[in-house]
Each structure stands twice: as structure tokens, then as C-alpha cells.
Tab-separated table of C-alpha atoms and ligand atoms in Angstrom:
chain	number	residue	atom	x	y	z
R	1116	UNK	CA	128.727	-112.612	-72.132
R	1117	UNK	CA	128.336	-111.780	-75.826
R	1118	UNK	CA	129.533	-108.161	-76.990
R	1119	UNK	CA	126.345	-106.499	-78.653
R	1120	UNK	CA	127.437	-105.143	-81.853
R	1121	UNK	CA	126.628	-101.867	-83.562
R	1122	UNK	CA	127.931	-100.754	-87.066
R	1123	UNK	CA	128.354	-97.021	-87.974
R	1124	UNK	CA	128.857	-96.048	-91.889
R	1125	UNK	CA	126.607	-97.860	-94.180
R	1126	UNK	CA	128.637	-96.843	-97.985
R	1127	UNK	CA	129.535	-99.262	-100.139
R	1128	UNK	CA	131.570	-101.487	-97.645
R	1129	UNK	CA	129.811	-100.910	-94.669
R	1130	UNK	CA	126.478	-102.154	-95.977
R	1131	UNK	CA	127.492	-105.785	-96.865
R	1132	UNK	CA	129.541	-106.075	-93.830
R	1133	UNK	CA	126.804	-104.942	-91.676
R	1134	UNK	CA	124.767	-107.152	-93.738
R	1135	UNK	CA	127.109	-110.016	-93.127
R	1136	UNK	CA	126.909	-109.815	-89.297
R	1137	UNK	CA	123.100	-110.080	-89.627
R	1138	UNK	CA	123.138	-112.958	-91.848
R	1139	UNK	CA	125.235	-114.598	-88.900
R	1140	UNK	CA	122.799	-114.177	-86.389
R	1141	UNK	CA	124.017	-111.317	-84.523
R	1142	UNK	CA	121.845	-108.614	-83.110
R	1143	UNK	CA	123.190	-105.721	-84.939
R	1144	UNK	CA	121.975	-102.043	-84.211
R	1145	UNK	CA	123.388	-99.649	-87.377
R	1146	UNK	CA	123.996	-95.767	-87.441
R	1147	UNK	CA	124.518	-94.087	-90.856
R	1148	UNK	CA	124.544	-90.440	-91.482
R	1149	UNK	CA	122.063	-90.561	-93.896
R	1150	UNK	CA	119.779	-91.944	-92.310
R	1151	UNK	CA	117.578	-93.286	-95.283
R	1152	UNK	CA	120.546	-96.492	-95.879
R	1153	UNK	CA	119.514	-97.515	-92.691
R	1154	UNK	CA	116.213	-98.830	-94.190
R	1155	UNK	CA	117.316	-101.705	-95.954
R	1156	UNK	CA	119.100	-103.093	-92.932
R	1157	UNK	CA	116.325	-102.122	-91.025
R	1158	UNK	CA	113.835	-104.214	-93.012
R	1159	UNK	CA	116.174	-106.814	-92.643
R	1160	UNK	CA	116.109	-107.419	-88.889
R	1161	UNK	CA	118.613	-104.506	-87.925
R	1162	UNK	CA	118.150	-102.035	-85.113
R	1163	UNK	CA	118.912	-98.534	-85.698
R	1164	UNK	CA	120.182	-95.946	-83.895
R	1165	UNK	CA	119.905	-91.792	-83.140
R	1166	UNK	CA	123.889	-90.968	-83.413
R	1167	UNK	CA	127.235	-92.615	-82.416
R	1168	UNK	CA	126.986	-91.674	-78.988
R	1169	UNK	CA	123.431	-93.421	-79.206
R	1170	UNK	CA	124.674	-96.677	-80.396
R	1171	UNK	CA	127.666	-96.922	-78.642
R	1172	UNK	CA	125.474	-96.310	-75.338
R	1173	UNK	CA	123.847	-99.672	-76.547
R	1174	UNK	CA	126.429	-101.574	-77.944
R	1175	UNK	CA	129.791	-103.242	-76.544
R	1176	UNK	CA	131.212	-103.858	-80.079
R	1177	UNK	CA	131.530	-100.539	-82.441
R	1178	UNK	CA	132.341	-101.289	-85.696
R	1179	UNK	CA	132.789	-98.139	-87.907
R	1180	UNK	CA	133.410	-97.831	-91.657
R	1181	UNK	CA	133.838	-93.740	-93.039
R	1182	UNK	CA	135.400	-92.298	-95.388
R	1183	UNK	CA	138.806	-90.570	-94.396
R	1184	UNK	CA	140.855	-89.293	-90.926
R	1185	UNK	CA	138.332	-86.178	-89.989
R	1186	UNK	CA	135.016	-88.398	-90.380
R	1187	UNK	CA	136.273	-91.153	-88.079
R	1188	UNK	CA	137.663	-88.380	-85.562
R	1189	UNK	CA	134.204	-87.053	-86.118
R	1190	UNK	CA	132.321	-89.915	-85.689
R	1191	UNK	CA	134.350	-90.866	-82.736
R	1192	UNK	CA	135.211	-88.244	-80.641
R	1193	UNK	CA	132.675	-85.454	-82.067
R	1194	UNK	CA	129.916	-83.764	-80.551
R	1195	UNK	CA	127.847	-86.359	-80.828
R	1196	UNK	CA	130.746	-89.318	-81.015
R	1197	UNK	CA	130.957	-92.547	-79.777
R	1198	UNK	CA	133.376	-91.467	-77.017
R	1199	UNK	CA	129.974	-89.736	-75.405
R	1200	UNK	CA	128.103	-92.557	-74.839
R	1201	UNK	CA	130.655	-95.563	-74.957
R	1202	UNK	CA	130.428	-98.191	-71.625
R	1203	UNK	CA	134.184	-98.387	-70.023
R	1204	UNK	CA	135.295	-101.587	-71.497
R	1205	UNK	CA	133.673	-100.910	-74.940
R	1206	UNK	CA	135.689	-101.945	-78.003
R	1207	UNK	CA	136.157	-99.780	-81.170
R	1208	UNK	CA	137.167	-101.134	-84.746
R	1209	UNK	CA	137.670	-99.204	-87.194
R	1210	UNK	CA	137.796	-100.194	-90.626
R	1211	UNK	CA	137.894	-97.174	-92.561
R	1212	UNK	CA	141.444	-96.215	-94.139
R	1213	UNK	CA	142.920	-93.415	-92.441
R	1214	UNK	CA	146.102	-91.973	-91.353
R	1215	UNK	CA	148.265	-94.340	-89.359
R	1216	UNK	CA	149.700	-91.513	-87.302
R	1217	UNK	CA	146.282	-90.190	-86.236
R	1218	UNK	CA	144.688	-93.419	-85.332
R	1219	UNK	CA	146.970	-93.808	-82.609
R	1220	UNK	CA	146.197	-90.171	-81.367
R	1221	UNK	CA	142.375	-91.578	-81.421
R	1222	UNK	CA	143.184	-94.473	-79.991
R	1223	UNK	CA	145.102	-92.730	-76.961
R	1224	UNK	CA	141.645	-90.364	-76.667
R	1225	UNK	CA	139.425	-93.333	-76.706
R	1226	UNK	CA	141.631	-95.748	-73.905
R	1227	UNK	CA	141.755	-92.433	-71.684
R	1228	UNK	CA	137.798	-93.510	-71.550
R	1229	UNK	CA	138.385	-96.893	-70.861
R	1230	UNK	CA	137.475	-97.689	-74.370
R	1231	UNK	CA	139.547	-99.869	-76.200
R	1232	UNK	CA	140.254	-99.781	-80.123
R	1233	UNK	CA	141.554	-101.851	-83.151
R	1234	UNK	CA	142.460	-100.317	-86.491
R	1235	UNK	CA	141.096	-103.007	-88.693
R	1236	UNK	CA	141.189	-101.813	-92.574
R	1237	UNK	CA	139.994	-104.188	-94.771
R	1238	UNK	CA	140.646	-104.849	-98.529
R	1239	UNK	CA	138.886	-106.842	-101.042
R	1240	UNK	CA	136.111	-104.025	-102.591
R	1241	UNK	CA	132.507	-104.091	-102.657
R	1242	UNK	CA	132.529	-107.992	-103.673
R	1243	UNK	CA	134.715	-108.706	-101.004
R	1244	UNK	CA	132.380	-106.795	-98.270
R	1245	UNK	CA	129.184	-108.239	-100.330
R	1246	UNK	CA	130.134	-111.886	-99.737
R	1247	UNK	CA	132.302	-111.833	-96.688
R	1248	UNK	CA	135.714	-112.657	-98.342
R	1249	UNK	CA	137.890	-109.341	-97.267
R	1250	UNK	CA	141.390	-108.977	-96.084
R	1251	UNK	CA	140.993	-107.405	-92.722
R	1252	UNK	CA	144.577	-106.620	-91.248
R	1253	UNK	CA	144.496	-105.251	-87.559
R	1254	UNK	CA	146.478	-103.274	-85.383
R	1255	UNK	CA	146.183	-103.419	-81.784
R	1256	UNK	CA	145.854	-105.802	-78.504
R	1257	UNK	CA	146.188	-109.399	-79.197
R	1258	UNK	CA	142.935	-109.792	-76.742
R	1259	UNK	CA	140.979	-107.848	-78.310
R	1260	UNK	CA	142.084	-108.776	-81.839
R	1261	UNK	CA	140.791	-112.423	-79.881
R	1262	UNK	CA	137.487	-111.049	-78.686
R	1263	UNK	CA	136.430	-109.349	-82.523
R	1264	UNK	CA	137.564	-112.385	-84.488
R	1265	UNK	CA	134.129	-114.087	-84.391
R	1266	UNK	CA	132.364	-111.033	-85.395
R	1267	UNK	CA	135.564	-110.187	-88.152
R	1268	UNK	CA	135.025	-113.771	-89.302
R	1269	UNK	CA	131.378	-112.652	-91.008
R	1270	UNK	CA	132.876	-110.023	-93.015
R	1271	UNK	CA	136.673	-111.768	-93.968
R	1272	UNK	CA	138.576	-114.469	-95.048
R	1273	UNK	CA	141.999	-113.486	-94.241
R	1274	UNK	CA	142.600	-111.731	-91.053
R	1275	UNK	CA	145.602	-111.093	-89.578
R	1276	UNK	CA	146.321	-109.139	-86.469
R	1277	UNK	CA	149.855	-107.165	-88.101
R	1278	UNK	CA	151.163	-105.546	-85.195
R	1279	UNK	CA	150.229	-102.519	-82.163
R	1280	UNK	CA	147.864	-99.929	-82.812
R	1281	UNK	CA	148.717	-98.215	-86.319
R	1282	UNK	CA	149.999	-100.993	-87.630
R	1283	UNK	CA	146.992	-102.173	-89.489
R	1284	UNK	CA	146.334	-98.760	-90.923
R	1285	UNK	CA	150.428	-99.169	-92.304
R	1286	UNK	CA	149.566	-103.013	-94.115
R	1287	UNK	CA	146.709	-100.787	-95.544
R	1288	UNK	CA	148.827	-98.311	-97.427
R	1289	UNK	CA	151.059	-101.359	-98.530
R	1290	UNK	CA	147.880	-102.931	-100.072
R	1291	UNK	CA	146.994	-99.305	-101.988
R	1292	UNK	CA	150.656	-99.093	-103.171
R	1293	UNK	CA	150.430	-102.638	-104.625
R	1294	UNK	CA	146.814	-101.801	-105.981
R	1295	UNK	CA	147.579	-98.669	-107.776
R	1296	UNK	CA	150.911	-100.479	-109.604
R	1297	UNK	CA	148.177	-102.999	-110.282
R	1298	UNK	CA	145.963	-100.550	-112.227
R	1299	UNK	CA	148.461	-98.571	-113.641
R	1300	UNK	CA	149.952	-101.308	-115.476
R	1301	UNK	CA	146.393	-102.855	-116.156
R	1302	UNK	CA	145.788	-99.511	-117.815
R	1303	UNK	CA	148.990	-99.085	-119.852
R	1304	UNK	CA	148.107	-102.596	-120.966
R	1305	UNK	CA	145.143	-102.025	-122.447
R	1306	UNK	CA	145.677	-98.822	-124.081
R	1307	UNK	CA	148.700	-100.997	-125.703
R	1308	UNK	CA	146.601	-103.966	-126.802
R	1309	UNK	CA	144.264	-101.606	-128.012
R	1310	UNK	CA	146.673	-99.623	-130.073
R	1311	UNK	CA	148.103	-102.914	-131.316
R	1312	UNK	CA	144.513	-104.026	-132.720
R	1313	UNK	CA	144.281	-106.966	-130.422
R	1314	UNK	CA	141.009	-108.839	-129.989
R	1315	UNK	CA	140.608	-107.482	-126.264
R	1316	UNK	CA	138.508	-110.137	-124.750
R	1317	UNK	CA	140.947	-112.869	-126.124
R	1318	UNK	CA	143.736	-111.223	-124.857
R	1319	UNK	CA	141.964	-110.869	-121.378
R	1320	UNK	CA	141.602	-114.565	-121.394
R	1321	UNK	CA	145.054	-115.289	-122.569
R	1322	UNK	CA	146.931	-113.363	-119.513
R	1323	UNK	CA	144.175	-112.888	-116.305
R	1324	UNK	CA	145.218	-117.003	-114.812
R	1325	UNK	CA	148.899	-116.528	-115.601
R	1326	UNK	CA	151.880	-114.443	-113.873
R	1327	UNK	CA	150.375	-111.389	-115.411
R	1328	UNK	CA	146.778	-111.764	-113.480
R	1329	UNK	CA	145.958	-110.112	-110.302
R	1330	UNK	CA	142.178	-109.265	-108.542
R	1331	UNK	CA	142.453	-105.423	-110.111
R	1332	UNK	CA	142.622	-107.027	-113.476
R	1333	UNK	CA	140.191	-110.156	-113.345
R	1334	UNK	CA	137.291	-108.035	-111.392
R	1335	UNK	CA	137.661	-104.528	-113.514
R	1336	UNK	CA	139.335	-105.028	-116.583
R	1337	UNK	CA	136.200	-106.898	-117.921
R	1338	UNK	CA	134.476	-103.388	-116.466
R	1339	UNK	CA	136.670	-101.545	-118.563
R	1340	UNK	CA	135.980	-103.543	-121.743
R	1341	UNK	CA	132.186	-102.852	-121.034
R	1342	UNK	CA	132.894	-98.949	-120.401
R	1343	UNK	CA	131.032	-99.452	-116.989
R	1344	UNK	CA	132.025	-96.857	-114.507
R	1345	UNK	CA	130.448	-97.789	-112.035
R	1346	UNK	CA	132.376	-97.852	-108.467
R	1347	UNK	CA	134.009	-100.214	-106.176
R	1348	UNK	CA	135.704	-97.614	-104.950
R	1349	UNK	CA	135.663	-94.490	-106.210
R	1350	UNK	CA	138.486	-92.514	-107.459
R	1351	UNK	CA	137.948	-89.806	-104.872
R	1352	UNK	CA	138.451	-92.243	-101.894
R	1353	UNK	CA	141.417	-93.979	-103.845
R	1354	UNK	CA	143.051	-89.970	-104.124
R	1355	UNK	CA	142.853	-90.059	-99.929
R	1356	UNK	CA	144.314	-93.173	-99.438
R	1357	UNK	CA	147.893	-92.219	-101.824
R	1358	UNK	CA	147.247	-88.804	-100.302
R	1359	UNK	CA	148.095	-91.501	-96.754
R	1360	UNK	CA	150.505	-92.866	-98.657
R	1361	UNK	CA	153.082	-89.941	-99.963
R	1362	UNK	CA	152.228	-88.080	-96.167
R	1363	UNK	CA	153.781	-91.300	-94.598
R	1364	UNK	CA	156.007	-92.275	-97.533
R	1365	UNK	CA	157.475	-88.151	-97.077
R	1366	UNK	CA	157.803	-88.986	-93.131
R	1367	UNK	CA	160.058	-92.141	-93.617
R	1368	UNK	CA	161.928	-91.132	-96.745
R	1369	UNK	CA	160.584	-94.055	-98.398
R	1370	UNK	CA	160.365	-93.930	-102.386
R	1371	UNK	CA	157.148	-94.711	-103.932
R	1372	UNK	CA	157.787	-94.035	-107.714
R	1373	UNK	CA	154.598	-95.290	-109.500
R	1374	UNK	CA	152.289	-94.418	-106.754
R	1375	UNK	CA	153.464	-90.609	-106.952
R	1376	UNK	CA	152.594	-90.966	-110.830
R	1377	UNK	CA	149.281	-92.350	-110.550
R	1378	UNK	CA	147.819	-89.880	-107.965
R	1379	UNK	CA	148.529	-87.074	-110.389
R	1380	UNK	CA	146.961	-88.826	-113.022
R	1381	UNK	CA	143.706	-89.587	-110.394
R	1382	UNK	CA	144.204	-85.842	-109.376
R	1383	UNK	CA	143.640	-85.015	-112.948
R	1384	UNK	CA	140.731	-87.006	-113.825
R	1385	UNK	CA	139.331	-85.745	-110.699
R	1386	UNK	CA	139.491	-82.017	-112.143
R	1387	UNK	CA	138.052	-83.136	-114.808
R	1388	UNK	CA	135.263	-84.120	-112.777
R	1389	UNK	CA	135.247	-87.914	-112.667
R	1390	UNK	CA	136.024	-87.920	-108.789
R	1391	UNK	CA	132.649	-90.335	-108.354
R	1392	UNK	CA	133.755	-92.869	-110.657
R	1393	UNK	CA	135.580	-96.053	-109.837
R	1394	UNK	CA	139.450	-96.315	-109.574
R	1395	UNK	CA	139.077	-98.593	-112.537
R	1396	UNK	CA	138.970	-95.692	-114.850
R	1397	UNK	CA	142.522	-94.368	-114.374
R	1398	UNK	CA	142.901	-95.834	-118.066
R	1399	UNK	CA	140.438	-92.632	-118.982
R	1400	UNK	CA	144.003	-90.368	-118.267
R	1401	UNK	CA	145.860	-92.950	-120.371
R	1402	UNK	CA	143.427	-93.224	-123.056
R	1403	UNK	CA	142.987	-89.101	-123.400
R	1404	UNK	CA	146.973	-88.761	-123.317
R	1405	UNK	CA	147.300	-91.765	-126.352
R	1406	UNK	CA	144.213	-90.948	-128.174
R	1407	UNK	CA	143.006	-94.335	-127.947
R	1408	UNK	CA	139.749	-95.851	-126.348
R	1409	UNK	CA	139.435	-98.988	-124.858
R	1410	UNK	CA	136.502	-101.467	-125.907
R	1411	UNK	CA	136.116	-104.576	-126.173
C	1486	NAP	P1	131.322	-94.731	-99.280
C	1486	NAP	O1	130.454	-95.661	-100.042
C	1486	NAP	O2	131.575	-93.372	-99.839
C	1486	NAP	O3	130.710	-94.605	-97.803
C	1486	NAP	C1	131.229	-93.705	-96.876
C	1486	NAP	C2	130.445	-93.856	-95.578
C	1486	NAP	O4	131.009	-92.971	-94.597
C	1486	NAP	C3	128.974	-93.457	-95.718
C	1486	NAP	O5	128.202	-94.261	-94.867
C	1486	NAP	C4	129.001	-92.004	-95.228
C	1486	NAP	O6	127.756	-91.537	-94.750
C	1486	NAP	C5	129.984	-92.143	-94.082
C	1486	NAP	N1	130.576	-90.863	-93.687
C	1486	NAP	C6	131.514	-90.151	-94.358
C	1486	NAP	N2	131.847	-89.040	-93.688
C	1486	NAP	C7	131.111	-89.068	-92.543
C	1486	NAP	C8	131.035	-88.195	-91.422
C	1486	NAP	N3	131.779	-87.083	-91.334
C	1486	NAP	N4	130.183	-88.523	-90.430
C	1486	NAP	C9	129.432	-89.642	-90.510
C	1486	NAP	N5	129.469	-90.520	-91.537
C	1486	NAP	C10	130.309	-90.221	-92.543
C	1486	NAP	O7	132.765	-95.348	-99.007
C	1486	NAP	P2	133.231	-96.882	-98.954
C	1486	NAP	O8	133.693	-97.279	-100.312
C	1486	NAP	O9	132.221	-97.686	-98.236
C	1486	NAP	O10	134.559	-96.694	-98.069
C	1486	NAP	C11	134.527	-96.574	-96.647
C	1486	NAP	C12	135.947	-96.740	-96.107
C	1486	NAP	O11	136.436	-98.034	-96.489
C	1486	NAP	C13	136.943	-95.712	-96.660
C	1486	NAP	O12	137.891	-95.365	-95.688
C	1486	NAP	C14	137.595	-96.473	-97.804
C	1486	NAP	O13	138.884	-95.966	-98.098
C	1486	NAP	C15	137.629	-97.886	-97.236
C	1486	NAP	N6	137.694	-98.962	-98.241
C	1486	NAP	C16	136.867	-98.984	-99.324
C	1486	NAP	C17	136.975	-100.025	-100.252
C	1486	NAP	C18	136.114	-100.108	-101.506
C	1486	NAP	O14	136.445	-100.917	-102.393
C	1486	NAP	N7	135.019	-99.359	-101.615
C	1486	NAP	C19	137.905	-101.045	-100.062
C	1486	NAP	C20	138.705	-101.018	-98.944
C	1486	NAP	C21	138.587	-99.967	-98.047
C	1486	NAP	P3	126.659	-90.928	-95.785
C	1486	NAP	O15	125.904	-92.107	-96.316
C	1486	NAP	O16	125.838	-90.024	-94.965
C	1486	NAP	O17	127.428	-90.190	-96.864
């Protein structure tokens, strides 16, 4: 029998993704908060639902993409949570980034039910979830890693089950650690070519295809030289995830050097009220500290 699946959390990623399971053929019924992003899905073949207990009640597969820990505990074990109207056998997989520690403590509250659950964080940003190309990396049960992959399959490219429950949400933190050191130095590099007088757009092209390149600088430093804000993913959601970071970084004595500096700097450009702008412009704390503006 085929799992019916059901989609809760329609942002940024959560639209294309559910998107991408529609395009595929599957039946999908979708639950978002506000309710008015469930129209477009709607229009485009989707069922909706009432509440997480609602769809869960009418779905074997529930695939869930929120913001940070409280909204997933909230939007599965809540008043009105998944965990309330979830069939024994049901399977849960989340894809928001949240702490590692607590996603085993949902977990644990979900199996008690009889309901199983992956963590299943996914990187790749809103192109990645637009056209089905994320990195998914999974935590959990090796059959039920087996019974998601051809749903997973609409949404990513490279998925890879990393380990037992947690471990997916861990591989996550890795990736924002090696994203952050990304746009930190894709930052201090600008602010330097700029300050050097360097024809910006040239310069991109000379560096993004060798050792230098990476996906923070070929998809946003071309943002950046168009001073387009616009997010990915904003800097308030990038703050939670090094916020994951330095809580589990404290708990295993692990160093992170660079990733302590560059939530400070987010920390300050979200005081200064630029919280709902994308994690691109870090280079706004550079620029204001240099006196220098990037354009290209
Ligand atoms: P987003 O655009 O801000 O969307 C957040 C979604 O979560 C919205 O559907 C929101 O509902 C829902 N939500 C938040 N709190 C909720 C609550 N308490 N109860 C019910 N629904 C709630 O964020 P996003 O960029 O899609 O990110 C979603 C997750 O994916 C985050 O954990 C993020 O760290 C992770 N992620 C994002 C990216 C990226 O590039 N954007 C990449 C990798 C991973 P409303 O519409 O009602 O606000």
C-alpha cells in the first residue's frame, strides 16, 4: 500500500517541496498556519487540511517543515499536534533544523504512540527546494529512511541516511558551520575587492569556478553586487541555527572559532533591525565597520 502524504509548513522551503511531491503525482494534503499559503497549492491539485492532528488523521506520511525546536514540538505534540490524530504506524519527517538533543526527546514522545520519526534537514535554499535538488541528510531507522526515499527523491538530489535519530539534525549544524565560514569570507572578500577598486563583476568571474568558489558565493554574491536583499533564508532563521550550533558546540567542548564571530555580527544586524533579510547580507556588518559599500 502507498503511504498518503501530508506536508505541514508551507515558508519558503516547504512550498516548493510540497510543490515537488505534487508535480510527482502524489496525492498531497498540506497544513500551514496561515492558512492563506495553502491557496496556491490548493489551486494546484493539493488537499488541505484543519490542523496537524487533522492531517495526520488522514495521512500515513507527515512531512513537516517550521521554523525552530518549540514550533516543531508545537506542531507535533501540541494541542492540536500531529501526535492527536496520527494512525499507529504513521511516519514523521521532519525537515526543519532544530536541536539535535530535543528531536530525540520528540522522537521518544512520538514512538510511545506507535508513530515513527526521521529527522531529515535538508540544505540547498529556496532554489534547491524550488527545483528538487536539496541535500536531505536523515537520522533514524534504516526502514523507514527505505520507505520515505521515493517521496525524499521529489524534493533532493543527495540523500543520505547519516546515522540514528539525531544524527541528521548533527550533519545539519556541520552544513551551517561550513555555510557561515562560507559567507564570512565571501563578505570579507568583497569589502576587500571593493576597497582595492576592483571591477567586481570581473573579479566574480575570475574566482566563483576555481578553488575559491562555493554555492554561498555563486548563488548570492551576484545578489550582493545587485544590493538585493531579498531572502533565501533569512538572517533570523540563520541566528537559530548557530544559536544550535554554540548550545551543542558548548555541550561537547568543541571549538567553533568563526562561527562564534559571525553570530555576533548576525546578532548585530539583527538589532539593527535587518532580522528579515537574507543571510547574504552579513557583508552589511562588514561594510558599516570598513566604511565601504559593495556594488557592482
Ligand atoms: P519560513 O519561510 O520562515 O517558513 C516557516 C514556516 O514554519 C511557515 O510555514 C510558518 O507558518 C511555519 N511555522 C513557524 N512556526 C510555527 C508554529 N509555531 N506553528 C505552526 N507553523 C509554524 O522558513 P523556511 O526558510 O521555509 O525554513 C523552514 C525550516 O527549514 C527552518 O527550520 C530552516 O532553518 C530550515 N531551512 C531553511 C533553508 C532556507 O534556505 N530557507 C535551508 C535549509 C533549511 P506561517 O506561514 O504561519 O508563518
Amino acid at each position: 500500500m502507498t503511504d498518503k502524504p501530508g506536508f505541514i509548513g508551507l515558508g519558503i522551503m516547504g512550498l516548493g517541496m510540497a510543490r515537488n511531491l505534487l508535480k510527482a503525482g502524489f496525492e498531497v494534503r498540506v497544513w500551514n498556519r496561515t492558512a492563506s499559503k495553502m491557496d496556491i497549492l490548493a489551486v494546484e491539485g493539493a488537499a488541505t487540511a484543519t490542523g496537524p492532528a487533522d492531517l495526520a488523521a488522514q495521512c500515513d506520511l507527515i512531512f513537516v517543515c517550521v521554523s525552530d525546536t518549540p514550533d516543531v514540538q508545537a506542531v507535533l505534540l501540541g494541542e492540536n499536534g500531529v501526535i492527536h490524530g496520527a494512525k499507529a504506524g504513521s511516519l514523521v519527517v521532519d525537515h526543519s533544523t532544530i536541536s539535535p538533543n530535543a528531536t530525540k526527546t520528540i522522537a521518544a514522545a512520538l514512538n510511545e504512540r506507535g508513530v515513527q520519526m526521521l529527522d531529515a534537514p535538508i540544505s540547498g535554499g529556496s532554489e534547491g527546494a524550488a527545483n528538487g535538488t536539496l541535500s536531505i541528510m536523515i537520522g533514524g531507522e534504516a526502514a523507514q529512511v527505505e520507505r520515505a526515499m521515493p517521496y525524499l527523491q521529489t524534493m533532493g538530489k543527495t540523500i543520505t541516511h547519516v546515522g540514528p535519530q539525531g544524527a541528521g539534525q548533527m550533519v545539519k549544524l556541520v552544513n551551517q558551520i561550513l555555510v557561515v565560514g562560507n559567507a564570512l569570507a565571501m563578505s570579507e572578500a568583497l569589502v576587500f575587492a571593493q576597497a582595492g577598486g576592483l571591477d567586481l563583476e570581473k573579479t566574480f568571474n575570475a574566482v566563483a569556478g576555481g578553488a575559491a568558489g562555493s554555492w554561498m558565493f555563486s548563488n548570492r554574491a551576484p545578489q550582493i553586487l545587485n544590493r538585493d536583499w531579498r531572502p533565501g533564508f533569512t538572517i533570523d532563521l540563520q541566528q537559530k541555527d548557530l544559536r544550535l550550533v554554540k548550545e551543542t558546540a558548548d555541550s561537547l567542548a568543541a571549538p567553533i572559532f568563526a562561527t562564534n564571530i559571525v553570530f555576533d555580527m548576525y546578532r548585530t544586524l539583527q538589532a539593527q533591525g535587518l532580522g528579515a533579510e537574507g543571510n547574504h547580507a552579513l557583508i552589511k556588518a562588514l561594510e558599516r565597520l570598513a566604511n565601504v559599500t559593495v556594488a557592482g
